[in-house]
PDB file of C-alpha atoms in Angstrom:
ATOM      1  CA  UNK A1289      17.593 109.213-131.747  1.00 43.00           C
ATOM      2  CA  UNK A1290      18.233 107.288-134.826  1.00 49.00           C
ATOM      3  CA  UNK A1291      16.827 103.941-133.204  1.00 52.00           C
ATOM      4  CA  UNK A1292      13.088 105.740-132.534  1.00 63.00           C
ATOM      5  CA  UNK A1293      10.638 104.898-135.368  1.00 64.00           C
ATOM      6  CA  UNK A1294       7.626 107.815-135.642  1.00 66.00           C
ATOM      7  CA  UNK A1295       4.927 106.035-137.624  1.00 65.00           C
ATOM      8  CA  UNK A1296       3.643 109.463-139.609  1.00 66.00           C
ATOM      9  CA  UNK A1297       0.792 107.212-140.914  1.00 68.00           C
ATOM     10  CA  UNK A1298      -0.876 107.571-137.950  1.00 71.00           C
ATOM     11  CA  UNK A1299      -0.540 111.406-136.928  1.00 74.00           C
ATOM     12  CA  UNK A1300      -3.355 113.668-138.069  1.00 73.00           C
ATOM     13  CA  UNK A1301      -2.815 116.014-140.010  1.00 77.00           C
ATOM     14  CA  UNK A1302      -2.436 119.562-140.460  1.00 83.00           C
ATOM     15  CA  UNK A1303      -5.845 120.709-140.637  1.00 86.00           C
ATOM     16  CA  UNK A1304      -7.048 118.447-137.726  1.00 86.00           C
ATOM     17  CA  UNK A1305      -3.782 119.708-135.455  1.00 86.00           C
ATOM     18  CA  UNK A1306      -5.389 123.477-136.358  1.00 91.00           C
ATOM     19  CA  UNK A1307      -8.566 122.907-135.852  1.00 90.00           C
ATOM     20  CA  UNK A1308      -8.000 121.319-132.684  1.00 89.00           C
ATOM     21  CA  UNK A1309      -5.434 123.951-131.350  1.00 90.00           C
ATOM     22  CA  UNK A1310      -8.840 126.398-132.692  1.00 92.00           C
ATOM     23  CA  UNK A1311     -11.208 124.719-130.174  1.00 93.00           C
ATOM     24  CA  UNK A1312      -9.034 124.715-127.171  1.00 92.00           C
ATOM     25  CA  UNK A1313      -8.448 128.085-127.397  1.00 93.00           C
ATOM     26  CA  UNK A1314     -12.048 128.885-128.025  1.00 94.00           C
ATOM     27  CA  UNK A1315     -12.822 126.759-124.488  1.00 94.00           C
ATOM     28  CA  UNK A1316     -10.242 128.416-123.307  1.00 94.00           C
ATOM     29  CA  UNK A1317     -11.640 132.448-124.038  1.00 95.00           C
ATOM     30  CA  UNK A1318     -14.835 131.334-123.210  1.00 95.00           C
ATOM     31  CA  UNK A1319     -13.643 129.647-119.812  1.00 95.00           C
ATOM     32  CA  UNK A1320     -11.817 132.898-119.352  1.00 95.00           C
ATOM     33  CA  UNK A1321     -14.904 135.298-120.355  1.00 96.00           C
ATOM     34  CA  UNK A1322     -17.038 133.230-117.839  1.00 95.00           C
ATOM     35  CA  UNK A1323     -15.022 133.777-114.668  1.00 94.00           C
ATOM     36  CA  UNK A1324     -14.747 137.370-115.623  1.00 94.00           C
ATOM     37  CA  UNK A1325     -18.708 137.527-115.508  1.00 95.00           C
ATOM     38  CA  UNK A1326     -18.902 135.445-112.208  1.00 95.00           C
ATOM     39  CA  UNK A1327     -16.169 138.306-110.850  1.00 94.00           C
ATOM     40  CA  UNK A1328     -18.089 140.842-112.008  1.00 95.00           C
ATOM     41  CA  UNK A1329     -21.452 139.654-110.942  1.00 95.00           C
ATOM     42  CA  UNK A1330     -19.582 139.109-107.282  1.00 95.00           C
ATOM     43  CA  UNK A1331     -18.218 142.734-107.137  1.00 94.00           C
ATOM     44  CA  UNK A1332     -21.537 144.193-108.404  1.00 94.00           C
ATOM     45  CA  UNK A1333     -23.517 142.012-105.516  1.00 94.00           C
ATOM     46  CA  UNK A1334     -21.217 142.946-102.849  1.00 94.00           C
ATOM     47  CA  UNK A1335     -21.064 146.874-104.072  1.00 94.00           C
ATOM     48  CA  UNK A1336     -25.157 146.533-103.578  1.00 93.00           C
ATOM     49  CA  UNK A1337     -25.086 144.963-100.442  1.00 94.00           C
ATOM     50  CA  UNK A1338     -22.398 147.739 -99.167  1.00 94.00           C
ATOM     51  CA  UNK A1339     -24.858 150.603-100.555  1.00 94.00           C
ATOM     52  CA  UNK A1340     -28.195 148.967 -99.034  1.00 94.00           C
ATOM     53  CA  UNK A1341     -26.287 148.538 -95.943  1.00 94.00           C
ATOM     54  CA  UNK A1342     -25.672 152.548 -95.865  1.00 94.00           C
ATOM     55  CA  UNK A1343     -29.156 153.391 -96.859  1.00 95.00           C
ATOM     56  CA  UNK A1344     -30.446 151.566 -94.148  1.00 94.00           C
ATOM     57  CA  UNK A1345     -28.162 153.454 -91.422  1.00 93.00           C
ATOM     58  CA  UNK A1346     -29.414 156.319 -93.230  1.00 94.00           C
ATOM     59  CA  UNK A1347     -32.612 155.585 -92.816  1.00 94.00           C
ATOM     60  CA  UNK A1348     -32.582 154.809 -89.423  1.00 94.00           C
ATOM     61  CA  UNK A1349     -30.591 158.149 -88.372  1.00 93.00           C
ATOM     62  CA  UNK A1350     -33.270 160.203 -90.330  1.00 95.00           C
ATOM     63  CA  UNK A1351     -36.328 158.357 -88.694  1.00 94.00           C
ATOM     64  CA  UNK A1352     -34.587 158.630 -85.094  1.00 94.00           C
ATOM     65  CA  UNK A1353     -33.818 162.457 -86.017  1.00 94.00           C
ATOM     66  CA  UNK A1354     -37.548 162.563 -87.733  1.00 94.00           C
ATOM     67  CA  UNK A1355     -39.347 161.199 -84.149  1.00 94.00           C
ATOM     68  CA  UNK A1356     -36.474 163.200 -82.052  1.00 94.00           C
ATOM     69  CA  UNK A1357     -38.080 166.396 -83.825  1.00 94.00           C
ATOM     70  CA  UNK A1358     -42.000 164.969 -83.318  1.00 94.00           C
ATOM     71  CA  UNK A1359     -41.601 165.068 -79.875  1.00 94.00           C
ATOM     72  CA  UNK A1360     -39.843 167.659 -79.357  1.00 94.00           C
ATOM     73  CA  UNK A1361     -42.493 169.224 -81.050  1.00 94.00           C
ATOM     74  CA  UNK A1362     -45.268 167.601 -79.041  1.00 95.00           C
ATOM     75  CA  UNK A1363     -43.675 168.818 -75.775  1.00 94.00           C
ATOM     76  CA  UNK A1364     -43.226 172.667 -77.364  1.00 94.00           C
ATOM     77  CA  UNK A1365     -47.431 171.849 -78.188  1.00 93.00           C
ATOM     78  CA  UNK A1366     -47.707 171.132 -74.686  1.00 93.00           C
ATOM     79  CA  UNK A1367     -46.116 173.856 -73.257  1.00 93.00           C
ATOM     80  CA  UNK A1368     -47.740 176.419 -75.421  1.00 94.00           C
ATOM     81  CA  UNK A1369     -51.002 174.788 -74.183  1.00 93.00           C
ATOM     82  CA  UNK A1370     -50.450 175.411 -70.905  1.00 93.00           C
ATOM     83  CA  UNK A1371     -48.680 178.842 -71.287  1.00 93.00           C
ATOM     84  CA  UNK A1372     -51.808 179.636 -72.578  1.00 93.00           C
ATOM     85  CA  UNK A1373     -54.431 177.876 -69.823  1.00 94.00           C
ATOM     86  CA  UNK A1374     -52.129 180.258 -67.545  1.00 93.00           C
ATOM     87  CA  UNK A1375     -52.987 183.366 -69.531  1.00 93.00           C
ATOM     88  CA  UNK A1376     -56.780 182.428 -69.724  1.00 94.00           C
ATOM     89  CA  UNK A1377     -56.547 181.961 -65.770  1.00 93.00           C
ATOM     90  CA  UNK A1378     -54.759 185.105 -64.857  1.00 93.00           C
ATOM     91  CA  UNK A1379     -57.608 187.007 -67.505  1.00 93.00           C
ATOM     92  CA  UNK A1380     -60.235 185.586 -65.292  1.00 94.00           C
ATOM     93  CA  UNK A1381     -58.697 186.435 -62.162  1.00 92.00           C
ATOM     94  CA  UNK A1382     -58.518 189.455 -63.134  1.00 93.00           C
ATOM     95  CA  UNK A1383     -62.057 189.975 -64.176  1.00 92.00           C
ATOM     96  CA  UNK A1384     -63.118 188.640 -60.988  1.00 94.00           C
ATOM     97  CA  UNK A1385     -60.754 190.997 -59.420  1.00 93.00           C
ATOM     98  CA  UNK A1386     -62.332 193.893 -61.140  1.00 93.00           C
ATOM     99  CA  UNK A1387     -65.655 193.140 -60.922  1.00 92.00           C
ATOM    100  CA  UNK A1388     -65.128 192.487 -56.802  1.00 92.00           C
ATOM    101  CA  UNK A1389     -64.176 195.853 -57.291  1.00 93.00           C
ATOM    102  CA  UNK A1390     -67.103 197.578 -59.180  1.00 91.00           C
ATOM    103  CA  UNK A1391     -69.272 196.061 -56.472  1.00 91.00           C
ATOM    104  CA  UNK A1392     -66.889 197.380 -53.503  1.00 92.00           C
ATOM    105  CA  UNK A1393     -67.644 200.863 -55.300  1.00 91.00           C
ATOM    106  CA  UNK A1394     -71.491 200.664 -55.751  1.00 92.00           C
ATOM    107  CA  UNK A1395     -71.986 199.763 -52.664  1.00 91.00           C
ATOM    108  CA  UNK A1396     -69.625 202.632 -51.333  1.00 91.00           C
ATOM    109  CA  UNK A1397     -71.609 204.453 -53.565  1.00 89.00           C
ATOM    110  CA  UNK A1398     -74.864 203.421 -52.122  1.00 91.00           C
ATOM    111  CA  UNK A1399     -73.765 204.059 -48.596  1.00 90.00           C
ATOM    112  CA  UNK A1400     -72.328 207.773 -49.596  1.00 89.00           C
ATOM    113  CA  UNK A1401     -75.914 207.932 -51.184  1.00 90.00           C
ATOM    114  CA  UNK A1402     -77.856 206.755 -47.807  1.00 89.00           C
ATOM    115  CA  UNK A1403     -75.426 208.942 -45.685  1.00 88.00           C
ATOM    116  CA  UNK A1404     -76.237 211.875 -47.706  1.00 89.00           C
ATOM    117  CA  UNK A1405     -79.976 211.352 -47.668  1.00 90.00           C
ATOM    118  CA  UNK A1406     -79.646 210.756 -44.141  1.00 88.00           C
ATOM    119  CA  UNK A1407     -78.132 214.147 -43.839  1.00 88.00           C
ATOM    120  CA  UNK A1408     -80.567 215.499 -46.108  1.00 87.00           C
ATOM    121  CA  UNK A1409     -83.166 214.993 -43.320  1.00 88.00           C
ATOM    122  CA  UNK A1410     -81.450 215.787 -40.350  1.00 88.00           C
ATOM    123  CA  UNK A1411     -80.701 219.252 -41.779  1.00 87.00           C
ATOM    124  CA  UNK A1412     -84.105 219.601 -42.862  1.00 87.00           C
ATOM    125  CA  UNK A1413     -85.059 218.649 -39.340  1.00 86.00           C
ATOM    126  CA  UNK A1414     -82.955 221.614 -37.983  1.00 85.00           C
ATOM    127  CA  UNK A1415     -84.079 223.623 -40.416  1.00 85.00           C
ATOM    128  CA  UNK A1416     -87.794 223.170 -39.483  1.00 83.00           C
ATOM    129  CA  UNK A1417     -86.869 223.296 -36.031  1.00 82.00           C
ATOM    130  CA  UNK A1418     -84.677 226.602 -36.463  1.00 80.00           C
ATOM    131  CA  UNK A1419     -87.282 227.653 -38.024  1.00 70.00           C
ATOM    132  CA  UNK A1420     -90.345 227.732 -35.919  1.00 62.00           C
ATOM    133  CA  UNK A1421     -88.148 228.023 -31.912  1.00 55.00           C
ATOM    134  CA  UNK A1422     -90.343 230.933 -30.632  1.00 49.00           C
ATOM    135  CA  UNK A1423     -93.641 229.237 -30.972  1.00 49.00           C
ATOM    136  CA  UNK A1424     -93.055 225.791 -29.226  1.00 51.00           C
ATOM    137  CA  UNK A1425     -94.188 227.184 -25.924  1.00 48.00           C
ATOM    138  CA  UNK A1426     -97.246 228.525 -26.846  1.00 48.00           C
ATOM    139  CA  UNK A1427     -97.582 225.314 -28.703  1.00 50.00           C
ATOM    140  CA  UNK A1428     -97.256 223.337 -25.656  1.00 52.00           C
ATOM    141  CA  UNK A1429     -99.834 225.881 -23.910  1.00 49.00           C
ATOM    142  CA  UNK A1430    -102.299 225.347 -26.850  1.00 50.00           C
ATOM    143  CA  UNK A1431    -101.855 221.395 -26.988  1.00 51.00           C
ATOM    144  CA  UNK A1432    -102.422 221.082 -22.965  1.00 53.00           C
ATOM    145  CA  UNK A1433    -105.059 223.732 -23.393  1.00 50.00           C
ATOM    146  CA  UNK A1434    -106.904 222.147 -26.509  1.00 48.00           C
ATOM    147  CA  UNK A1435    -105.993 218.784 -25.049  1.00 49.00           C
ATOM    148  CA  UNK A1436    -107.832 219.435 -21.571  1.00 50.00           C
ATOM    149  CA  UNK A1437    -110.257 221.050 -23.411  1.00 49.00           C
ATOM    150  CA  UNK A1438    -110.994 217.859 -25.828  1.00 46.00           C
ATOM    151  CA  UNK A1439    -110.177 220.466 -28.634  1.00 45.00           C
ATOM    152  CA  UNK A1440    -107.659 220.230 -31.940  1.00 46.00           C
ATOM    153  CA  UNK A1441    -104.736 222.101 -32.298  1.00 46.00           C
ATOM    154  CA  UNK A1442    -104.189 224.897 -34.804  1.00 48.00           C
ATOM    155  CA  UNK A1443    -100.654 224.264 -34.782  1.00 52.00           C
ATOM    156  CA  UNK A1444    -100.732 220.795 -35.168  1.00 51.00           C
ATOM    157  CA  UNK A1445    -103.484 220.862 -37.767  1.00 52.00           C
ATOM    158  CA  UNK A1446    -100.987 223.562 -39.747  1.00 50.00           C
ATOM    159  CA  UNK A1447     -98.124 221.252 -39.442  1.00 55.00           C
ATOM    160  CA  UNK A1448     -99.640 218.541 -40.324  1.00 51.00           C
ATOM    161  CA  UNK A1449    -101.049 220.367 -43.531  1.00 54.00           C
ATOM    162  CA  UNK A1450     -97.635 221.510 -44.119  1.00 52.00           C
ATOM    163  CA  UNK A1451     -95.820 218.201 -43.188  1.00 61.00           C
ATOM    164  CA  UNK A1452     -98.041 216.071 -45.258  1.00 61.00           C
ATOM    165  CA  UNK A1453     -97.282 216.655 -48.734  1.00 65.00           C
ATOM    166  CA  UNK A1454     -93.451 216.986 -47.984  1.00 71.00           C
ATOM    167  CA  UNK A1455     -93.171 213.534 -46.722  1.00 72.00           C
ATOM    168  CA  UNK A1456     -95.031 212.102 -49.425  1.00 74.00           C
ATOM    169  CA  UNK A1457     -92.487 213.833 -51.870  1.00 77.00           C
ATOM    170  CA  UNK A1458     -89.374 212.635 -49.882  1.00 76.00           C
ATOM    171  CA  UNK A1459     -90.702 209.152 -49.832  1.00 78.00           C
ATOM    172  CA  UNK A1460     -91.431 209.297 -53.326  1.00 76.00           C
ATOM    173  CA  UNK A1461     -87.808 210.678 -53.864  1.00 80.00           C
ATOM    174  CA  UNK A1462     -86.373 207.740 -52.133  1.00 80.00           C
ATOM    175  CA  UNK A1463     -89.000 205.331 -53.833  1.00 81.00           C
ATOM    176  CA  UNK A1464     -87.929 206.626 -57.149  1.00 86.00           C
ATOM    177  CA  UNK A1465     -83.718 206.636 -56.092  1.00 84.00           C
ATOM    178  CA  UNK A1466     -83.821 203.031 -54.910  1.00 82.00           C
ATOM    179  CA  UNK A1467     -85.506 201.976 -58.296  1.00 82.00           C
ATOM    180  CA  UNK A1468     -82.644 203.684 -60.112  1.00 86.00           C
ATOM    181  CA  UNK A1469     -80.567 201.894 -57.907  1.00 83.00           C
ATOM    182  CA  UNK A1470     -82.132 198.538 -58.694  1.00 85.00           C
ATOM    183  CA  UNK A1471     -82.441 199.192 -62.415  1.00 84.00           C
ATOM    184  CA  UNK A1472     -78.806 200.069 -62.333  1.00 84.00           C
ATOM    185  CA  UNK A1473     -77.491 197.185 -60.409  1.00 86.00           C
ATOM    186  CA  UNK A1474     -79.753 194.773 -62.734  1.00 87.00           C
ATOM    187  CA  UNK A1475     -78.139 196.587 -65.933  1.00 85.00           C
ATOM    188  CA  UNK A1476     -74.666 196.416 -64.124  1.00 84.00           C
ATOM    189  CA  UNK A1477     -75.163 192.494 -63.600  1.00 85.00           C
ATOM    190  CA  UNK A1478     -76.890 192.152 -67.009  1.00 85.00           C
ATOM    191  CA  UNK A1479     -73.685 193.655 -68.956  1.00 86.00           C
ATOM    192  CA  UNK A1480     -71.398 191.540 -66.857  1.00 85.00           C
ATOM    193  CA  UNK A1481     -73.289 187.709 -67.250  1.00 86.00           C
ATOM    194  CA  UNK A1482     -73.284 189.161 -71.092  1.00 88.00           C
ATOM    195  CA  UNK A1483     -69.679 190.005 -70.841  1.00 87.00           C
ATOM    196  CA  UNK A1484     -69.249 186.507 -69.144  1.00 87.00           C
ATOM    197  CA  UNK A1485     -70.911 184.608 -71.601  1.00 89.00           C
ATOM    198  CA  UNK A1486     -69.037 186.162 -74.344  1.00 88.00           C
ATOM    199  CA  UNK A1487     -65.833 185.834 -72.781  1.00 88.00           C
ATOM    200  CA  UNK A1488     -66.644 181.883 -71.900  1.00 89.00           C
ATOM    201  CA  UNK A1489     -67.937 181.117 -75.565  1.00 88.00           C
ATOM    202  CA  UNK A1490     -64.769 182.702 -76.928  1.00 88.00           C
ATOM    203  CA  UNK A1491     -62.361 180.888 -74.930  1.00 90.00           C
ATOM    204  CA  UNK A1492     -64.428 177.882 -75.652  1.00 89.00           C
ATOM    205  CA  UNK A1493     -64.343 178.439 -79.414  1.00 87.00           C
ATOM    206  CA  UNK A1494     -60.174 179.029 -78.807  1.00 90.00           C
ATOM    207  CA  UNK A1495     -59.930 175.599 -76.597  1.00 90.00           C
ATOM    208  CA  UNK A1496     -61.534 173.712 -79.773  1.00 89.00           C
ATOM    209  CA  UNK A1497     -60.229 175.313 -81.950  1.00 90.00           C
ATOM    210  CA  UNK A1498     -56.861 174.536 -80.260  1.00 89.00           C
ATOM    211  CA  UNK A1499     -57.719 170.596 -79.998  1.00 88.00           C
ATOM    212  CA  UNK A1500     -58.760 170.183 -83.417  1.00 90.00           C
ATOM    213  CA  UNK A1501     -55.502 171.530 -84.926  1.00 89.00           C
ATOM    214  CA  UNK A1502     -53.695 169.338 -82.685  1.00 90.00           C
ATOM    215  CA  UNK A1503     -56.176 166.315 -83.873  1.00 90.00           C
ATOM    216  CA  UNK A1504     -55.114 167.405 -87.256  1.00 90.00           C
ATOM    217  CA  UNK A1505     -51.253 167.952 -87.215  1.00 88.00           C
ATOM    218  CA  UNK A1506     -51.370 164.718 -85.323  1.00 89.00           C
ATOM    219  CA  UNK A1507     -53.305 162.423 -87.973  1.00 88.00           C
ATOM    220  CA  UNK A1508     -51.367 164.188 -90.547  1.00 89.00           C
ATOM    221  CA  UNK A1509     -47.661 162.634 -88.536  1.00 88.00           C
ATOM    222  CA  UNK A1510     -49.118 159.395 -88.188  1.00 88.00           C
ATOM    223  CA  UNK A1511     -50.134 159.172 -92.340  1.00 86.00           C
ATOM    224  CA  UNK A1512     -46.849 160.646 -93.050  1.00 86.00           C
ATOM    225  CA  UNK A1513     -44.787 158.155 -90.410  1.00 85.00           C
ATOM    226  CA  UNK A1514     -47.167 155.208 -91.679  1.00 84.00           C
ATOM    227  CA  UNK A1515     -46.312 155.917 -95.471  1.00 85.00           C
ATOM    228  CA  UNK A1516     -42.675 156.091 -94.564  1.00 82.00           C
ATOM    229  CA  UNK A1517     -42.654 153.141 -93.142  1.00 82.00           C
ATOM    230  CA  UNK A1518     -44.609 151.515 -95.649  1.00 81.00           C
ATOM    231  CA  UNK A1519     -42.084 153.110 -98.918  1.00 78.00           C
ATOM    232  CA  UNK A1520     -38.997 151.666 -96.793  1.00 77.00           C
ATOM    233  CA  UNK A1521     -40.364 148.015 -96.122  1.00 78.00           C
ATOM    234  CA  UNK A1522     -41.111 148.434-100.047  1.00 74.00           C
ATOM    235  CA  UNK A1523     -38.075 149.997-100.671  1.00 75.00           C
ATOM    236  CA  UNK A1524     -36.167 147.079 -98.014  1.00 69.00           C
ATOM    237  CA  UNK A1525     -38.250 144.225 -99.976  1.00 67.00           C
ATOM    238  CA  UNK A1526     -37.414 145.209-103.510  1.00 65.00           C
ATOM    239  CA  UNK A1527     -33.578 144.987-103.436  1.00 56.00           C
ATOM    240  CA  UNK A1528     -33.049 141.604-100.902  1.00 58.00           C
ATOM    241  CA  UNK A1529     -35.528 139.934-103.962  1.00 53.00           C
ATOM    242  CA  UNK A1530     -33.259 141.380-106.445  1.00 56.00           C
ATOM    243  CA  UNK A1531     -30.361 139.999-104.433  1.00 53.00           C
ATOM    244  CA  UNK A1532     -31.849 136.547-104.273  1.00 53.00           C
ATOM    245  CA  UNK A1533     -32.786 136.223-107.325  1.00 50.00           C
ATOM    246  CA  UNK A1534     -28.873 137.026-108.660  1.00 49.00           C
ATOM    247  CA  UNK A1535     -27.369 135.112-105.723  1.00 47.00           C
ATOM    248  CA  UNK A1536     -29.215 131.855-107.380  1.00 46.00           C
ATOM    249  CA  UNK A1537     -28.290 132.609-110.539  1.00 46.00           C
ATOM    250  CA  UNK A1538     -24.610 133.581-109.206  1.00 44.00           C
ATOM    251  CA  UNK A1539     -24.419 130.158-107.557  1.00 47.00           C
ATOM    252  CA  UNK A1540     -25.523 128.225-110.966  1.00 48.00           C
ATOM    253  CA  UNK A1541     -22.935 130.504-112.847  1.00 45.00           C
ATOM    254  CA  UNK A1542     -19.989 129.367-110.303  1.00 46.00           C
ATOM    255  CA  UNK A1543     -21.087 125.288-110.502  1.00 41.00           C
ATOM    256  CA  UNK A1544     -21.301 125.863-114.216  1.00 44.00           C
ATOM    257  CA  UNK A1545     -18.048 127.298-114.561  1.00 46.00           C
ATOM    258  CA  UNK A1546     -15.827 125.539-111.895  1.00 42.00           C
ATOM    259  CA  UNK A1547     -17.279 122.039-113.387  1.00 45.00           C
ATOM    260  CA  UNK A1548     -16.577 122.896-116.561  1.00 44.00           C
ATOM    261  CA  UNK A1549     -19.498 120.773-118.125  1.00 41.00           C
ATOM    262  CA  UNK A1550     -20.843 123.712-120.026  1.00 41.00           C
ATOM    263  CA  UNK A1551     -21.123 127.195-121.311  1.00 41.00           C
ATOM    264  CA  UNK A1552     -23.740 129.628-121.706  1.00 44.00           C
ATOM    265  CA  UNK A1553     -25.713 130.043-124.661  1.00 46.00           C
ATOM    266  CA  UNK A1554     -24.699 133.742-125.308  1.00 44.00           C
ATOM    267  CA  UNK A1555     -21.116 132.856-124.634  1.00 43.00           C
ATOM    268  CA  UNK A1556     -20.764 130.069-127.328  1.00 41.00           C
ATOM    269  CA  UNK A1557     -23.052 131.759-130.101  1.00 47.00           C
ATOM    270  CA  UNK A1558     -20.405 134.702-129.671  1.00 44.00           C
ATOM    271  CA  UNK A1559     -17.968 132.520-130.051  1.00 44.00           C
ATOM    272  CA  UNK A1560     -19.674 130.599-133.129  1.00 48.00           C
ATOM    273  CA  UNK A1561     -19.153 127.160-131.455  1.00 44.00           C
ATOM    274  CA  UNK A1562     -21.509 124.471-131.229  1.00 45.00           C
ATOM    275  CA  UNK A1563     -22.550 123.252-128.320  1.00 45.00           C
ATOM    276  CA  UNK A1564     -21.493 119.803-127.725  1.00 44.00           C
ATOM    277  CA  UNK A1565     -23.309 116.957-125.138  1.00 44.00           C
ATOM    278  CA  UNK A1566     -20.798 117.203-121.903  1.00 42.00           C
ATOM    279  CA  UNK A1567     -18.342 114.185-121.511  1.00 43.00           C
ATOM    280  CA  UNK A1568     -17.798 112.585-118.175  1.00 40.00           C
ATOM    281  CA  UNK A1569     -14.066 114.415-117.903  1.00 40.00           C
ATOM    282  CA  UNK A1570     -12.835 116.554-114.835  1.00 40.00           C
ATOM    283  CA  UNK A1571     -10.276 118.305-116.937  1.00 44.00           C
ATOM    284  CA  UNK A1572      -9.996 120.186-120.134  1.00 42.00           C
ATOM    285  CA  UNK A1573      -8.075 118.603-123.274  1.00 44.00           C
ATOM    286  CA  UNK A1574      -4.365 119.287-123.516  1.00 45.00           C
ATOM    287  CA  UNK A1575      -1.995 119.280-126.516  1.00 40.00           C
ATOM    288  CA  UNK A1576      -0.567 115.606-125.749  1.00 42.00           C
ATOM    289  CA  UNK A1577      -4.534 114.022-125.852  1.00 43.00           C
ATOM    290  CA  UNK A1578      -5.211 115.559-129.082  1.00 40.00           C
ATOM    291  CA  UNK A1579      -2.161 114.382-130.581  1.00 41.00           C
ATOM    292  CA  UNK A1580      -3.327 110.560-129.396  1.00 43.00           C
ATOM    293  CA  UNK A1581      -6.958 110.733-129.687  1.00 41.00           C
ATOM    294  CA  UNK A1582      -7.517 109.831-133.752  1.00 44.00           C
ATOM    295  CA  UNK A1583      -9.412 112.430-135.816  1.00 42.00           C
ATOM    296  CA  UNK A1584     -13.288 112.547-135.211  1.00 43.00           C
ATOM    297  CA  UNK A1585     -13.696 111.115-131.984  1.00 43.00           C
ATOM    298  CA  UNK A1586     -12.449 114.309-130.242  1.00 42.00           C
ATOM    299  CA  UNK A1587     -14.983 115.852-127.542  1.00 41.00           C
ATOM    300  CA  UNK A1588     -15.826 119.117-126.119  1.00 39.00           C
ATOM    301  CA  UNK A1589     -15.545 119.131-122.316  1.00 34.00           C
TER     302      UNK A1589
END
């Protein structure tokens, strides 16, 4: 120990040894500070991918449920449709069913009508028969008399007299029935094409009324499905910039601070060290290069 010379003329001194010790463990912090902001920025990007990940699923479960619902509403549209085409047909069947039936009554009624006219006659027949019995052979003696004789008959003349003016009533009585039969069947068949076209336009007016609804409800799904789709391709676009941008910046941070050339502007005016032009050295300084290097010609890695 005794034979080993120190030449103190040569070590630096105090001051130097301090303010050298100062800077290396200024690097050091700052070294330190910048791989805690490269962890950080790592954990945040991967905590963002994780929750862009899960709103995606998310979004794709509630579209799947959103068109699972659309057509199952679509098919309850359908069947409602035709529930209802079934309903119109059965109504019309069964107008046609009961107007068949008003015309299987008129004309019931018009043969009860005829039958009793009919009868009418044939007892007024009788009647007149009944009613002049004792006469008809003198009639037929007065006929072949007053017909051999190239005369007229009384009788006949008398009947006729008598005959005449009740046929022309009985013809005008049927004259005047059958009109009220044809006025009444033209009223009956004017109140039904009336009841008809009513009946028509209304279900017409439903039917449209119906289709444009549908038209509507159906526009309004395709502006609401088109500006979903449109707010998640925004929504999709707006965080994988994001990402890219960071990610570039993330990969300058991590060359920057596993080179060790340099520090970040923030970092060092925090620290109140000036920034230094980077020397062509893979390491930072230790304790042992300080000590050789002489006083001023010490660089900032």
């Amino acid at each position: 120990m005794a034979g080993i010379g120190i030449d103190h003329s040569k070590l630096p001194g105090v001051k130097e040894v301090c303010r050298d010790f100062a800077i290396l463990e200024d690097h050091t912090l700052a070294h330190n500070l910048q791989e805690q902001e490269i962890e950080h920025h790592l954990a945040t990007n991967v905590q963002r991918n994780r929750l862009v990940q899960h709103d995606l699923q998310m979004a794709k479960q509630l579209q799947e449920e959103e068109d699972k619902k659309a057509r199952a509403q679509i098919q309850k549209h359908q069947k409602d449709l035709e529930r209802q085409d079934c309903e119109i047909a059965q109504e019309i069947q069964v107008k046609l069913a009961f107007e068949a039936e008003e015309r299987r009554r008129q004309e019931e009624k018009d043969e009860d009508i005829a039958r009793l006219l009919q009868q009418k006659e044939l007892q007024e027949e009788k009647m007149r028969k009944k009613h002049y019995p004792e006469s008809q052979g003198h009639t037929c003696y007065e006929e072949s008399y007053y017909a051999e004789n190239g005369g007229t008959n009384l009788r006949g003349r008398k009947q006729a007299m008598y005959d005449g003016p009740r046929m022309e009533q009985e013809l005008s009585d049927a004259e005047i029935a059958r009109k009220l039969q044809e006025e009444e069947l033209l009223a009956n068949e004017a109140d039904q094409k009336a009841a008809q076209v009513a009946q028509d336009e209304e279900i017409a007016r439903l039917l449209m009324a119906e289709e444009k609804k549908a038209l509507r409800k159906e526009k309004e799904r395709e502006k609401s499905s088109y500006e979903k789709r449109r707010h998640d391709q925004d929504w999709k676009a707006t965080p994988r910039a994001q990402g890219q941008e960071k990610g570039t910046k993330l990969s300058d941070t991590e060359v920057t601070g596993l080179q060790g050339h340099s520090l970040s502007s923030m970092t060092l005016n925090t620290l109140g060290i000036t920034r230094a032009s980077p020397a062509p050295c893979a390491r930072s300084p230790n304790l042992s290069t300080l000590l050789k290097v002489p006083v001023g010609s010490t660089k900032l890695c």
